[in-house]
Tab-separated table of C-alpha atoms in Angstrom:
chain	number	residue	atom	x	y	z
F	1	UNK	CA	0.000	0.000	0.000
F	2	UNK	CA	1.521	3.257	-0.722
F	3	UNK	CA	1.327	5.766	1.836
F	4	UNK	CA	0.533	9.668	1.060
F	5	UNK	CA	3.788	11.788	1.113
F	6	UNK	CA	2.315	13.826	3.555
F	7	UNK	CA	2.698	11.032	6.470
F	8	UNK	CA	5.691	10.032	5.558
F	9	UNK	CA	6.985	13.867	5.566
F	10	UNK	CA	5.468	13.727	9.393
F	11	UNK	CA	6.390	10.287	10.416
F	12	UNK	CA	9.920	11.687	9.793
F	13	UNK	CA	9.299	14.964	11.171
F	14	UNK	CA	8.628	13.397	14.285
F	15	UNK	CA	11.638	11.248	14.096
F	16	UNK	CA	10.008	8.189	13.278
F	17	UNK	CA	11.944	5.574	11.406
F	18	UNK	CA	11.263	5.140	7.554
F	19	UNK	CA	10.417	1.732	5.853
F	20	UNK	CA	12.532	1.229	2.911
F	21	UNK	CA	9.175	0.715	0.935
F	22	UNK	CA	8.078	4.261	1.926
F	23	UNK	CA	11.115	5.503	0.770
F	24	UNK	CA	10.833	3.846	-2.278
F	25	UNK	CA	7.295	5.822	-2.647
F	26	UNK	CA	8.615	8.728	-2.266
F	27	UNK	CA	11.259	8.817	-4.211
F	28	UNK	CA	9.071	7.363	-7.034
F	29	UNK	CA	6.687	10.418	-6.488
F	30	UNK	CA	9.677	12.696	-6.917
F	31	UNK	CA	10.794	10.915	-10.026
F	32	UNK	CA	7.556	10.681	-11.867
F	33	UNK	CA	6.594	14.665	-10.593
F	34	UNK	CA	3.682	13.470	-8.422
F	35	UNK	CA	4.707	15.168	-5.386
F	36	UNK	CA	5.091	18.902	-5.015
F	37	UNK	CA	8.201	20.772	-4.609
F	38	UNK	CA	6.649	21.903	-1.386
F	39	UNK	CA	6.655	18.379	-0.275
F	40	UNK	CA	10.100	18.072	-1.591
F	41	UNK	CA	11.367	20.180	0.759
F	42	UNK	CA	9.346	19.186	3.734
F	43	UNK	CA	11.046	16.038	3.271
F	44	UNK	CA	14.464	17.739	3.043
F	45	UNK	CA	14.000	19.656	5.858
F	46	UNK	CA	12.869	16.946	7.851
F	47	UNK	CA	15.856	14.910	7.336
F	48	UNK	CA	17.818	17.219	8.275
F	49	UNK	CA	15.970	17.876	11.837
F	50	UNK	CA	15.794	14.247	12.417
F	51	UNK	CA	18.639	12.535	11.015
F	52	UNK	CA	18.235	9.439	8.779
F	53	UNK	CA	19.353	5.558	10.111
F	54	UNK	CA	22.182	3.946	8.257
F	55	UNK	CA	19.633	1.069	7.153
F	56	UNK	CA	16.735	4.335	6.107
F	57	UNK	CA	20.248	6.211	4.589
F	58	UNK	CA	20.794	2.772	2.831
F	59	UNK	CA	17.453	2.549	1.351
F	60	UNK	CA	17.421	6.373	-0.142
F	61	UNK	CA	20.569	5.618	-1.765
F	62	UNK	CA	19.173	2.777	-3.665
F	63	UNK	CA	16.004	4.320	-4.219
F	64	UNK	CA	17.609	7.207	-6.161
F	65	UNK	CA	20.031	4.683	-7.916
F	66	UNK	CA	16.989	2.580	-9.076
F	67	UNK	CA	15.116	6.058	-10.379
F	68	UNK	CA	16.758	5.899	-13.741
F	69	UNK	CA	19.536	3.539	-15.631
F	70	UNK	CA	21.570	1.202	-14.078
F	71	UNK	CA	24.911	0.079	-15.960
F	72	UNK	CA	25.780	-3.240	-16.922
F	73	UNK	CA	29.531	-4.362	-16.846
F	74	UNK	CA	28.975	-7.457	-16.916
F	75	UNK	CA	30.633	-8.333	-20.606
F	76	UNK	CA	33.844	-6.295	-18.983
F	77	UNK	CA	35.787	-9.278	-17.756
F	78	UNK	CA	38.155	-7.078	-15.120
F	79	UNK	CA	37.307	-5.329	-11.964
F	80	UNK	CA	34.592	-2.240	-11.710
F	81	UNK	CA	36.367	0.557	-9.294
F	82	UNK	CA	35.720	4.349	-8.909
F	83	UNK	CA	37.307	6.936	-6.515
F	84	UNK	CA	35.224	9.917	-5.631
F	85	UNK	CA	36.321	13.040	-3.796
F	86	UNK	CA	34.254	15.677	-1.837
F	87	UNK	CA	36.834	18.278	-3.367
F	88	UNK	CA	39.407	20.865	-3.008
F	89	UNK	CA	41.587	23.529	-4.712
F	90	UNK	CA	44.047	21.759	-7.190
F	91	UNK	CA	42.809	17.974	-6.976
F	92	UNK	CA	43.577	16.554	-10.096
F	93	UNK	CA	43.922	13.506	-8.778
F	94	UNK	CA	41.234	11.899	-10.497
F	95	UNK	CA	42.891	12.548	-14.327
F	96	UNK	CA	46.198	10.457	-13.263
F	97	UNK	CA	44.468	7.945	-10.678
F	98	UNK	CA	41.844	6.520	-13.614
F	99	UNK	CA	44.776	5.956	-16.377
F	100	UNK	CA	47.119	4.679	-13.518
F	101	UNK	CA	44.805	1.913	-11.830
F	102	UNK	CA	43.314	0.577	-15.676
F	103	UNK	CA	46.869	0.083	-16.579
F	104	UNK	CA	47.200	-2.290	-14.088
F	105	UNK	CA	44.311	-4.872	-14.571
F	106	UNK	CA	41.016	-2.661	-13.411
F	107	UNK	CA	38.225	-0.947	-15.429
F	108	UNK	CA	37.157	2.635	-14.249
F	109	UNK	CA	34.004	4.255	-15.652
F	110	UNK	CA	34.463	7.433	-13.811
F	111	UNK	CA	31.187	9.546	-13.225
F	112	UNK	CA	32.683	13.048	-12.332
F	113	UNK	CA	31.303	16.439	-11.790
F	114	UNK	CA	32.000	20.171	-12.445
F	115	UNK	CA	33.656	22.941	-10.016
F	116	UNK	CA	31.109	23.384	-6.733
F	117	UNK	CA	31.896	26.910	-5.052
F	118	UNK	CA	35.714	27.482	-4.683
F	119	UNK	CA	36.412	23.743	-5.916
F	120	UNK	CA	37.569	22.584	-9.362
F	121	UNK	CA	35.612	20.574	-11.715
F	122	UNK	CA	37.165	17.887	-13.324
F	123	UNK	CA	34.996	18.368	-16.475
F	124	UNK	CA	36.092	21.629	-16.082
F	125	UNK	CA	39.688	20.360	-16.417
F	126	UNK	CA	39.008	17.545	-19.195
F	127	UNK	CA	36.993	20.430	-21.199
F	128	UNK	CA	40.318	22.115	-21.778
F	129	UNK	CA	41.505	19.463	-24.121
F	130	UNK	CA	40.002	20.714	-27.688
F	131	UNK	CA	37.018	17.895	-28.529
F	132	UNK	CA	37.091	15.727	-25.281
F	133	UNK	CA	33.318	14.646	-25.094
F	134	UNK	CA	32.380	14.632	-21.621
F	135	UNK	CA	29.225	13.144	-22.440
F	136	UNK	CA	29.799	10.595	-25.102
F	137	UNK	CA	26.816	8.091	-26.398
F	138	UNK	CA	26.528	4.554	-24.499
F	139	UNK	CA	27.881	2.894	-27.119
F	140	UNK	CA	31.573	5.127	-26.791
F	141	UNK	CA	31.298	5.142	-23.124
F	142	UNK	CA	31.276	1.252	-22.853
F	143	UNK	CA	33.927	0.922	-25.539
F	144	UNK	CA	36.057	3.334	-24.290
F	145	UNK	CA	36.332	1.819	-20.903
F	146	UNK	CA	36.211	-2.154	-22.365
F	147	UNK	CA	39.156	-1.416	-24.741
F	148	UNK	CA	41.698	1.816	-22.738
F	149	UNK	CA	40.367	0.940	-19.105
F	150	UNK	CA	39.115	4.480	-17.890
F	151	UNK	CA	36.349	6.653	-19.534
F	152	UNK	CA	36.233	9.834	-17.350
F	153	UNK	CA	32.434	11.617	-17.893
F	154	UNK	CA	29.993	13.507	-16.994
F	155	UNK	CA	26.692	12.096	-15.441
F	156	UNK	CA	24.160	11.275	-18.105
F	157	UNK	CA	20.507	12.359	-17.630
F	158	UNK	CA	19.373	8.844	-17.196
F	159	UNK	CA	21.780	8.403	-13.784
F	160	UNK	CA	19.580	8.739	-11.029
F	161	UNK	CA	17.575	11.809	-11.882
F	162	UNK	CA	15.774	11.781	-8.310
F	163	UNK	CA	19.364	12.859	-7.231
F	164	UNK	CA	18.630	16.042	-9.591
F	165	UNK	CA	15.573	16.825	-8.654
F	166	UNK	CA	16.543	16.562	-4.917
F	167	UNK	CA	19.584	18.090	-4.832
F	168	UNK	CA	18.162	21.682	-6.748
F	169	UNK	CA	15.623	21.871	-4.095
F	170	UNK	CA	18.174	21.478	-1.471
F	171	UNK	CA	20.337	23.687	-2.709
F	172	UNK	CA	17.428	26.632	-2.322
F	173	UNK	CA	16.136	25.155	1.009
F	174	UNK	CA	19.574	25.247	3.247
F	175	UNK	CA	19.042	21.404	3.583
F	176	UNK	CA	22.416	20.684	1.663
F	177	UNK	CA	24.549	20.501	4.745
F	178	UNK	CA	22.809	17.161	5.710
F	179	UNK	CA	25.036	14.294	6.139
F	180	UNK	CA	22.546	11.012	5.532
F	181	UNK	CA	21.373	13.676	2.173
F	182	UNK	CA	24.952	14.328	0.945
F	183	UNK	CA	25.899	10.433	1.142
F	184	UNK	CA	22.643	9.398	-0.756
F	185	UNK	CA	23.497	12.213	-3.665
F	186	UNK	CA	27.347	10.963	-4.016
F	187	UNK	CA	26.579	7.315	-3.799
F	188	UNK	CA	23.243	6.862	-5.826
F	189	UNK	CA	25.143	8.348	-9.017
F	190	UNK	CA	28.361	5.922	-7.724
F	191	UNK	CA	25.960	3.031	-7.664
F	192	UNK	CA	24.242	3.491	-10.462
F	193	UNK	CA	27.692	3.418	-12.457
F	194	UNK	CA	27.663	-0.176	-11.653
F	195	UNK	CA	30.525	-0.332	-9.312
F	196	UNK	CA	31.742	-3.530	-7.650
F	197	UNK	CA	34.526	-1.582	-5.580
F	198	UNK	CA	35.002	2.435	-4.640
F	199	UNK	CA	37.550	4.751	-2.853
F	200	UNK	CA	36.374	7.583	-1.255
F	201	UNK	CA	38.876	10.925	-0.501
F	202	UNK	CA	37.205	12.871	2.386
F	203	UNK	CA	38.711	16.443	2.033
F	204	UNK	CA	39.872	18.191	5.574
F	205	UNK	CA	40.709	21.560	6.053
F	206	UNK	CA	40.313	25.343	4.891
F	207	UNK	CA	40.142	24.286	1.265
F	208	UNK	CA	37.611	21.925	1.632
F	209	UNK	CA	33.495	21.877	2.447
F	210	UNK	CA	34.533	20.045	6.565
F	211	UNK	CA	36.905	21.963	8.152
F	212	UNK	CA	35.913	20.307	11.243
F	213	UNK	CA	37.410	17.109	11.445
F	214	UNK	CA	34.969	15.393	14.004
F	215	UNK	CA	32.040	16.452	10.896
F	216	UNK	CA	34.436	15.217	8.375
F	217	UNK	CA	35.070	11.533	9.867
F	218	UNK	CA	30.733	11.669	10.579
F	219	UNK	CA	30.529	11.283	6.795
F	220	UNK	CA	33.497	9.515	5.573
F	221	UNK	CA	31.775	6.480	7.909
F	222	UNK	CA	28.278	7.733	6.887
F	223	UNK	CA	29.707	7.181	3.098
F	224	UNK	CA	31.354	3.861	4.015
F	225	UNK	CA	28.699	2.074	5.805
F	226	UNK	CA	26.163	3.350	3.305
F	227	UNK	CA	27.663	1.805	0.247
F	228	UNK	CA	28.728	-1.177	2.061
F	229	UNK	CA	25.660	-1.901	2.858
F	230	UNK	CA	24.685	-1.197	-0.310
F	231	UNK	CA	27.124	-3.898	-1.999
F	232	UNK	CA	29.811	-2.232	-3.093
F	233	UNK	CA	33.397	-2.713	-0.992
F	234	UNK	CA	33.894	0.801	-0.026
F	235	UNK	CA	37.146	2.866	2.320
F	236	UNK	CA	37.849	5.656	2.991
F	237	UNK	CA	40.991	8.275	3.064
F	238	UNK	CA	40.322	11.486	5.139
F	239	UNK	CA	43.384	13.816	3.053
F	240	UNK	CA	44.642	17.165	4.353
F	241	UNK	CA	43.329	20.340	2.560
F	242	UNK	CA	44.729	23.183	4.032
F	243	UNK	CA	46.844	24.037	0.777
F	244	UNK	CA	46.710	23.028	-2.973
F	245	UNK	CA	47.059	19.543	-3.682
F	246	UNK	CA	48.874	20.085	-6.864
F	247	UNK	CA	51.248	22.675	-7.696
F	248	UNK	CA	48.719	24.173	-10.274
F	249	UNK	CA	44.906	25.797	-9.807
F	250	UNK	CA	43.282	26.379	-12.964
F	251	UNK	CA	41.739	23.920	-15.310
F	252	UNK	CA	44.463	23.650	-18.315
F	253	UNK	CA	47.280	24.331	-15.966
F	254	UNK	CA	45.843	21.350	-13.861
F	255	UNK	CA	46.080	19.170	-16.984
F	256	UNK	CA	49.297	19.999	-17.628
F	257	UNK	CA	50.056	19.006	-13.961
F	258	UNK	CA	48.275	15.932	-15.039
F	259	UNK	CA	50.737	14.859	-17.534
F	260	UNK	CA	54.262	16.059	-15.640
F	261	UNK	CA	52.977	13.786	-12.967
F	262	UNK	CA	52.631	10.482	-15.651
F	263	UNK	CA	55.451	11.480	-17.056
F	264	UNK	CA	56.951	10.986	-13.669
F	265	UNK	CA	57.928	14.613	-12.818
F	266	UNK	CA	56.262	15.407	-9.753
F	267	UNK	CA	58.146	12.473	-7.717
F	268	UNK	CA	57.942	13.128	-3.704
F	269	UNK	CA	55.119	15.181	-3.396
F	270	UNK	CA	52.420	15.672	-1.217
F	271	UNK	CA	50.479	14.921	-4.457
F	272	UNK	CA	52.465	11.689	-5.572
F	273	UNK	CA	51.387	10.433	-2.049
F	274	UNK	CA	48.244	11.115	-2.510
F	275	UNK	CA	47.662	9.108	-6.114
F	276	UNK	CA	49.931	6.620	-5.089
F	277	UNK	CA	47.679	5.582	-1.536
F	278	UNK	CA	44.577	5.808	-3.769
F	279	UNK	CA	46.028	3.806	-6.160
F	280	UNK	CA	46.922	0.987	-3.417
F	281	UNK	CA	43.166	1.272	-2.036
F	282	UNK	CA	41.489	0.638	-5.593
F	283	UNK	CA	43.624	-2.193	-6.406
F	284	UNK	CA	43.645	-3.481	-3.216
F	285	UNK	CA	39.869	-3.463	-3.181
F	286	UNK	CA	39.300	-4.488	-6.793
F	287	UNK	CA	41.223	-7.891	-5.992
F	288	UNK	CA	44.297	-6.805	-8.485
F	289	UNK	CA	46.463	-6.596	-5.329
F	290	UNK	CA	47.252	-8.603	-2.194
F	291	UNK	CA	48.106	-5.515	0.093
F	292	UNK	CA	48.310	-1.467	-0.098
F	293	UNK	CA	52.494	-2.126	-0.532
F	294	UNK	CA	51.789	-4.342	-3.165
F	295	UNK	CA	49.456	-2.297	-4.725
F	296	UNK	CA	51.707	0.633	-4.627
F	297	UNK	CA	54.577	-0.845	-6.159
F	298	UNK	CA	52.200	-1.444	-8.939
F	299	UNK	CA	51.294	1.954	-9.775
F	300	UNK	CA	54.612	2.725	-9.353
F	301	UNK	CA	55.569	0.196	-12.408
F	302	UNK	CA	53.255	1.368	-14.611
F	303	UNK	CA	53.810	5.617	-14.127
F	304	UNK	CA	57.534	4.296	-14.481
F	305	UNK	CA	56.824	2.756	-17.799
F	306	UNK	CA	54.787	5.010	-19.172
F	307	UNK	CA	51.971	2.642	-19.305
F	308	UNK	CA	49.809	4.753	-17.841
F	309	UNK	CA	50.843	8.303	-19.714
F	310	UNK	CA	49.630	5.921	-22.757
F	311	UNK	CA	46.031	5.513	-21.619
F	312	UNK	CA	45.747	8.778	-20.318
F	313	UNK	CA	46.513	9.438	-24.370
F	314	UNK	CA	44.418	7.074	-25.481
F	315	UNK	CA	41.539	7.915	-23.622
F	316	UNK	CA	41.548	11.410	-24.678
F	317	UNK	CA	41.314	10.537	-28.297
F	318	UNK	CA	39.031	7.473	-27.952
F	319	UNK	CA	36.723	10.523	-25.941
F	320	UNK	CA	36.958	13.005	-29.182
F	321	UNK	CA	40.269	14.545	-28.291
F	322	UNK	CA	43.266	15.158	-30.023
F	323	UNK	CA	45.125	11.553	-31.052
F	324	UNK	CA	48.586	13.654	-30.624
F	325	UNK	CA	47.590	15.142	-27.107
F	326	UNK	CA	50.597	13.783	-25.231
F	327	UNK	CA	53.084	15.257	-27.399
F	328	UNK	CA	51.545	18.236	-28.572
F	329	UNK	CA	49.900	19.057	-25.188
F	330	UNK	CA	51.193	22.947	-24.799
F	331	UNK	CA	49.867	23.875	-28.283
F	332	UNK	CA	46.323	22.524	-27.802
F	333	UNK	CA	46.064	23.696	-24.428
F	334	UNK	CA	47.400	27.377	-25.392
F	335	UNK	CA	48.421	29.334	-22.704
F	336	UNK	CA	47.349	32.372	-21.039
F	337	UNK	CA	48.047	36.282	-22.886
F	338	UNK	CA	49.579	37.209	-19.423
F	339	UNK	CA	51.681	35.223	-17.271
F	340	UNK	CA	53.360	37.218	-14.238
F	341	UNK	CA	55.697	35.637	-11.461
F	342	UNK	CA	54.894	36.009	-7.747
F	343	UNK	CA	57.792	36.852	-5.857
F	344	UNK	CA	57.635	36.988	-1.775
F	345	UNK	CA	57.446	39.726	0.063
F	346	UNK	CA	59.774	38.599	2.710
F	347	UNK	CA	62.086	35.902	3.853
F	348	UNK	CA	60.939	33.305	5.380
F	349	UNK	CA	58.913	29.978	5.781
F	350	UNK	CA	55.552	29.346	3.970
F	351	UNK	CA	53.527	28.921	7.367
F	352	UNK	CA	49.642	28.838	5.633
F	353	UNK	CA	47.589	29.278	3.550
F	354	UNK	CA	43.722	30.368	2.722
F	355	UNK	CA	43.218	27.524	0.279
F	356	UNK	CA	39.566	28.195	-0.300
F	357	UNK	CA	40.294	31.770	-1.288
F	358	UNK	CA	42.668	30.495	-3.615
F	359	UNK	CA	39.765	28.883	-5.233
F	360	UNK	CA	37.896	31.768	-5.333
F	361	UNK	CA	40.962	33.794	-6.828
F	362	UNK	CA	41.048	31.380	-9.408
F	363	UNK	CA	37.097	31.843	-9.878
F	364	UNK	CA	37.847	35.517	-9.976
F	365	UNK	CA	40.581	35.072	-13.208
F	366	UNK	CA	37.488	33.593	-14.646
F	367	UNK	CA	38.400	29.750	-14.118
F	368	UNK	CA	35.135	28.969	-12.832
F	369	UNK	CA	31.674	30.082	-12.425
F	370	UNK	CA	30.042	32.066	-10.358
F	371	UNK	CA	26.249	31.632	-11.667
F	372	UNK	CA	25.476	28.445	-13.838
F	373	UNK	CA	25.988	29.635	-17.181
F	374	UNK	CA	29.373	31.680	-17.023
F	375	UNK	CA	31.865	30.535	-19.388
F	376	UNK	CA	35.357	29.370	-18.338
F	377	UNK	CA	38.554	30.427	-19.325
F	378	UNK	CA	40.050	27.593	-19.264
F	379	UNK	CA	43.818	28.845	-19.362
F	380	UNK	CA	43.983	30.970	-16.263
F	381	UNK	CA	45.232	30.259	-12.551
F	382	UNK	CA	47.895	29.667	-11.046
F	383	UNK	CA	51.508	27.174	-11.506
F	384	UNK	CA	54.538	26.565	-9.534
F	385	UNK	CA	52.917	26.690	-6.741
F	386	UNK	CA	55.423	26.595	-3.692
F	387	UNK	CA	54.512	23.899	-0.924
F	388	UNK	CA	53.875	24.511	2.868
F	389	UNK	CA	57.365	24.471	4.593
F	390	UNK	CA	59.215	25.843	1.281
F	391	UNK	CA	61.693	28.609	2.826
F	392	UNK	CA	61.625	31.559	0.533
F	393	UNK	CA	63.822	34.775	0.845
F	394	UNK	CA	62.566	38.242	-0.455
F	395	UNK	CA	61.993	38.018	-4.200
F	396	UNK	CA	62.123	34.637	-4.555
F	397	UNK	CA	59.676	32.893	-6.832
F	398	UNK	CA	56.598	31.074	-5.094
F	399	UNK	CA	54.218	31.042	-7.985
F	400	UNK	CA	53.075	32.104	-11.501
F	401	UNK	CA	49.666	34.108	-12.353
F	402	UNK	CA	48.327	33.063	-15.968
F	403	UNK	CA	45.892	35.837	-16.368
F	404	UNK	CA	43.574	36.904	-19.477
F	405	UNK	CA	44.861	40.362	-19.144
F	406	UNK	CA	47.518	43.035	-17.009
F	407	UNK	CA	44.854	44.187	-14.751
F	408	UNK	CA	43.513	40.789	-14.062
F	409	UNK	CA	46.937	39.394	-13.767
F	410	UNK	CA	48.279	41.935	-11.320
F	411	UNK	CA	45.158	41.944	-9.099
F	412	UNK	CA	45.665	38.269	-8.771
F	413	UNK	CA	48.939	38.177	-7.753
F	414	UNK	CA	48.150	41.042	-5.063
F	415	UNK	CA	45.488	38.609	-3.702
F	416	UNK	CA	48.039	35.601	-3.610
F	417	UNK	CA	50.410	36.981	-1.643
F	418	UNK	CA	47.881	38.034	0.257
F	419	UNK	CA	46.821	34.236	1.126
F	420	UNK	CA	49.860	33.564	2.343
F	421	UNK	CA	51.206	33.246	5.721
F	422	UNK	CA	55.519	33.633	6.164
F	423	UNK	CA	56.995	33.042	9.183
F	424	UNK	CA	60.068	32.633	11.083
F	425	UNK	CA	59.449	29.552	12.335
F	426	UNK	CA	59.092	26.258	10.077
F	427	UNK	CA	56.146	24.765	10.063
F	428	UNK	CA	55.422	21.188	10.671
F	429	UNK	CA	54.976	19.027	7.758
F	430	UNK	CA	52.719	16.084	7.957
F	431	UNK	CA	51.015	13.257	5.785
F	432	UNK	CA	48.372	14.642	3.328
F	433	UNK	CA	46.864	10.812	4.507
F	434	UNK	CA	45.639	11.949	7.504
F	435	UNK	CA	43.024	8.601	8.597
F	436	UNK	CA	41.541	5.197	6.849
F	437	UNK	CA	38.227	4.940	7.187
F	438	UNK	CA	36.725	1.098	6.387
């Protein structure tokens, strides 16, 4: 019997716990337009008074996964794996992570998304590669990822469209910030990519949407139980976010990160650990590796060879991209009209930095959007970005602005500097791998 929206929006109002068939109802009325946007967010709001259970949390997820497609791997005769990450200012991790794991033995049909607030997209970043289809037809999906390994896309329209629907009437509603809400968004889309096996990086810090770290580890385990119990072997990293991951913030510029790193030029850095433990959780959890050493020693092999720059290349083209991308990378990517060096203003250590208004000044070159339909400008940012720690005397180097114009260019690296804390004293460095969660 299906029960009217209206008592289920109470029953939870008053705290009461949800059957996963009146779940199902409801999100079948939201699918199919039967209830209201009113009622919408009545439900919205009421989850995020009352909580949800892991087992009603469970239930939502698959309700929203079962509201449109499903994908079928089955004919795929290797291991289903994704990553996802909550994001932060200059994660690229994704672009070398896909081409790195399906060189050694897994399949990845990546679902990713575009820049949220001060974050980057990584559509956003794939866009800047002249003709990369970010939303190809089945058919080149499927045989991109059965033949290179790794198709990274954007979500289709047939991917749980509840999750749409929801999520645009959270986003007006202040019910976003809901932690049983946010882990039934991410993981319905995951799901519904037909996953067998997922990594999840849980950002921390003042670049990231948790700064706290108590809320942070609340959804990492929210995330991790949920899709467990869902089917799919899921862990979780919580990583540090309290500076770029990458060296490079901008969308091209992150690309071009992307490549120096499978070319193996970014060797002992805070972002080479990062890859390389992700890398070790998706093969360890895909069955292509006995242990996180092993699995690590893997990825090494293959950046080593230059197995994985390969199907990084041959992804791109197989997407609509250029088939010389690898080695003519700088000329299809262009590069900025202005590009101005940002020299410190003082001696001393790089103590911290305000990573999420490094976003933002990347946002403000006009990398990313601030309403829906802004265009990107794909070649501006920031490169050579100096690390936490780096000890820098007056007028030495500790970045590049690539700018469309003088003005915007010399407001940018004002703001920079700006961002940055020097100090006498040098800081203390620490993992970027900051806690497991399983």
């Amino acid at each position: 019997m299906t029960m009217l929206p209206q008592e289920t929006i109470r029953r939870k109002r008053n705290g009461e716990h949800l059957a996963p068939a009146e779940i199902a109802d409801f999100v079948r009325g939201l699918s199919d337009g039967s209830i209201s946007e009113g009622q919408v967010a009545a439900f919205a709001m009421a989850i995020w008074f009352s909580g949800m259970s892991r087992e009603e949390t469970v239930a939502l997820t698959l309700a929203m996964r079962d509201s449109g497609e499903t994908l079928d791997w089955s004919a795929i005769k290797r291991p289903i794996a994704d990553k996802h990450s909550t994001g932060g200012v200059g994660d690229n991790v994704s672009l070398m992570l896909a081409p790195i794991v399906a060189a050694c033995g897994l399949a990845v049909p990546m679902i990713s998304g575009r820049g949220l607030g001060h974050t980057g997209g990584t559509l956003d970043k794939l866009e800047s590669i002249p003709g990369y289809d970010i939303q190809p037809s089945a058919s080149v999906f499927r045989r991109t990822v059965d033949e290179i390994g790794c198709a990274v896309i954007g979500q289709t329209a047939n991917l749980a469209p509840a999750d749409k629907r929801l999520y645009a009437i959270r986003d007006v509603t202040a019910t976003v910030d809901s932690v049983p809400l946010i882990t039934a968004s991410i993981l319905s889309k995951k799901l519904a990519a037909g996953l067998q096996s997922l990594v999840l990086d849980v950002k921390l810090g003042n670049g990231s949407f948790m700064s706290d770290a108590r809320e942070a580890e609340i959804l990492a385990r929210s995330l991790v139980d949920v899709a467990n119990g869902a089917g799919v072997r899921t862990s979780a990293l919580l990583t540090d976010m309290n500076e770029p991951l990458a060296d490079a913030a901008g969308n091209a510029l992150e690309i071009d990160n992307c490549l120096a790193f499978l070319r193996g030029e970014k060797k002992g850095t805070r972002l080479e650990t990062v890859v390389l433990a992700f890398a070790a959780e998706m093969l360890v959890a895909g069955g292509a590796a006995a242990d996180a050493a092993q699995g690590e020693a893997q990825a090494r092999k293959v950046l080593g060879s230059g197995a994985a720059l390969e199907r990084f290349g041959k992804m791109v083209h197989a997407l609509g991209g250029p088939a010389d991308f690898i080695e003519r990378s700088v000329a299809y990517l262009g590069r900025a009209p202005v590009i101005l060096p940002v020299e410190a203003e003082q001696s001393g250590y790089l103590a911290a930095c305000e990573t999420r208004e490094l976003g933002m000044a990347v946002i403000a070159l006009g990398g990313g959007r601030s309403h829906p339909d802004d265009r990107i400008d794909h070649r501006v940012g920031f490169d050579a970005l100096k690390p936490l720690g780096t000890r820098v005397e007056k007028g030495d180097l500790i970045a590049f602005v690539h700018a469309a114009d003088q003005e915007a260019a010399e407001a940018a690296r004002r703001r920079l500097l700006a961002l940055y804390t020097i100090d006498e004293v040098e800081p203390e460095t620490r993992s970027p791998i900051l806690a497991k969660i399983t």
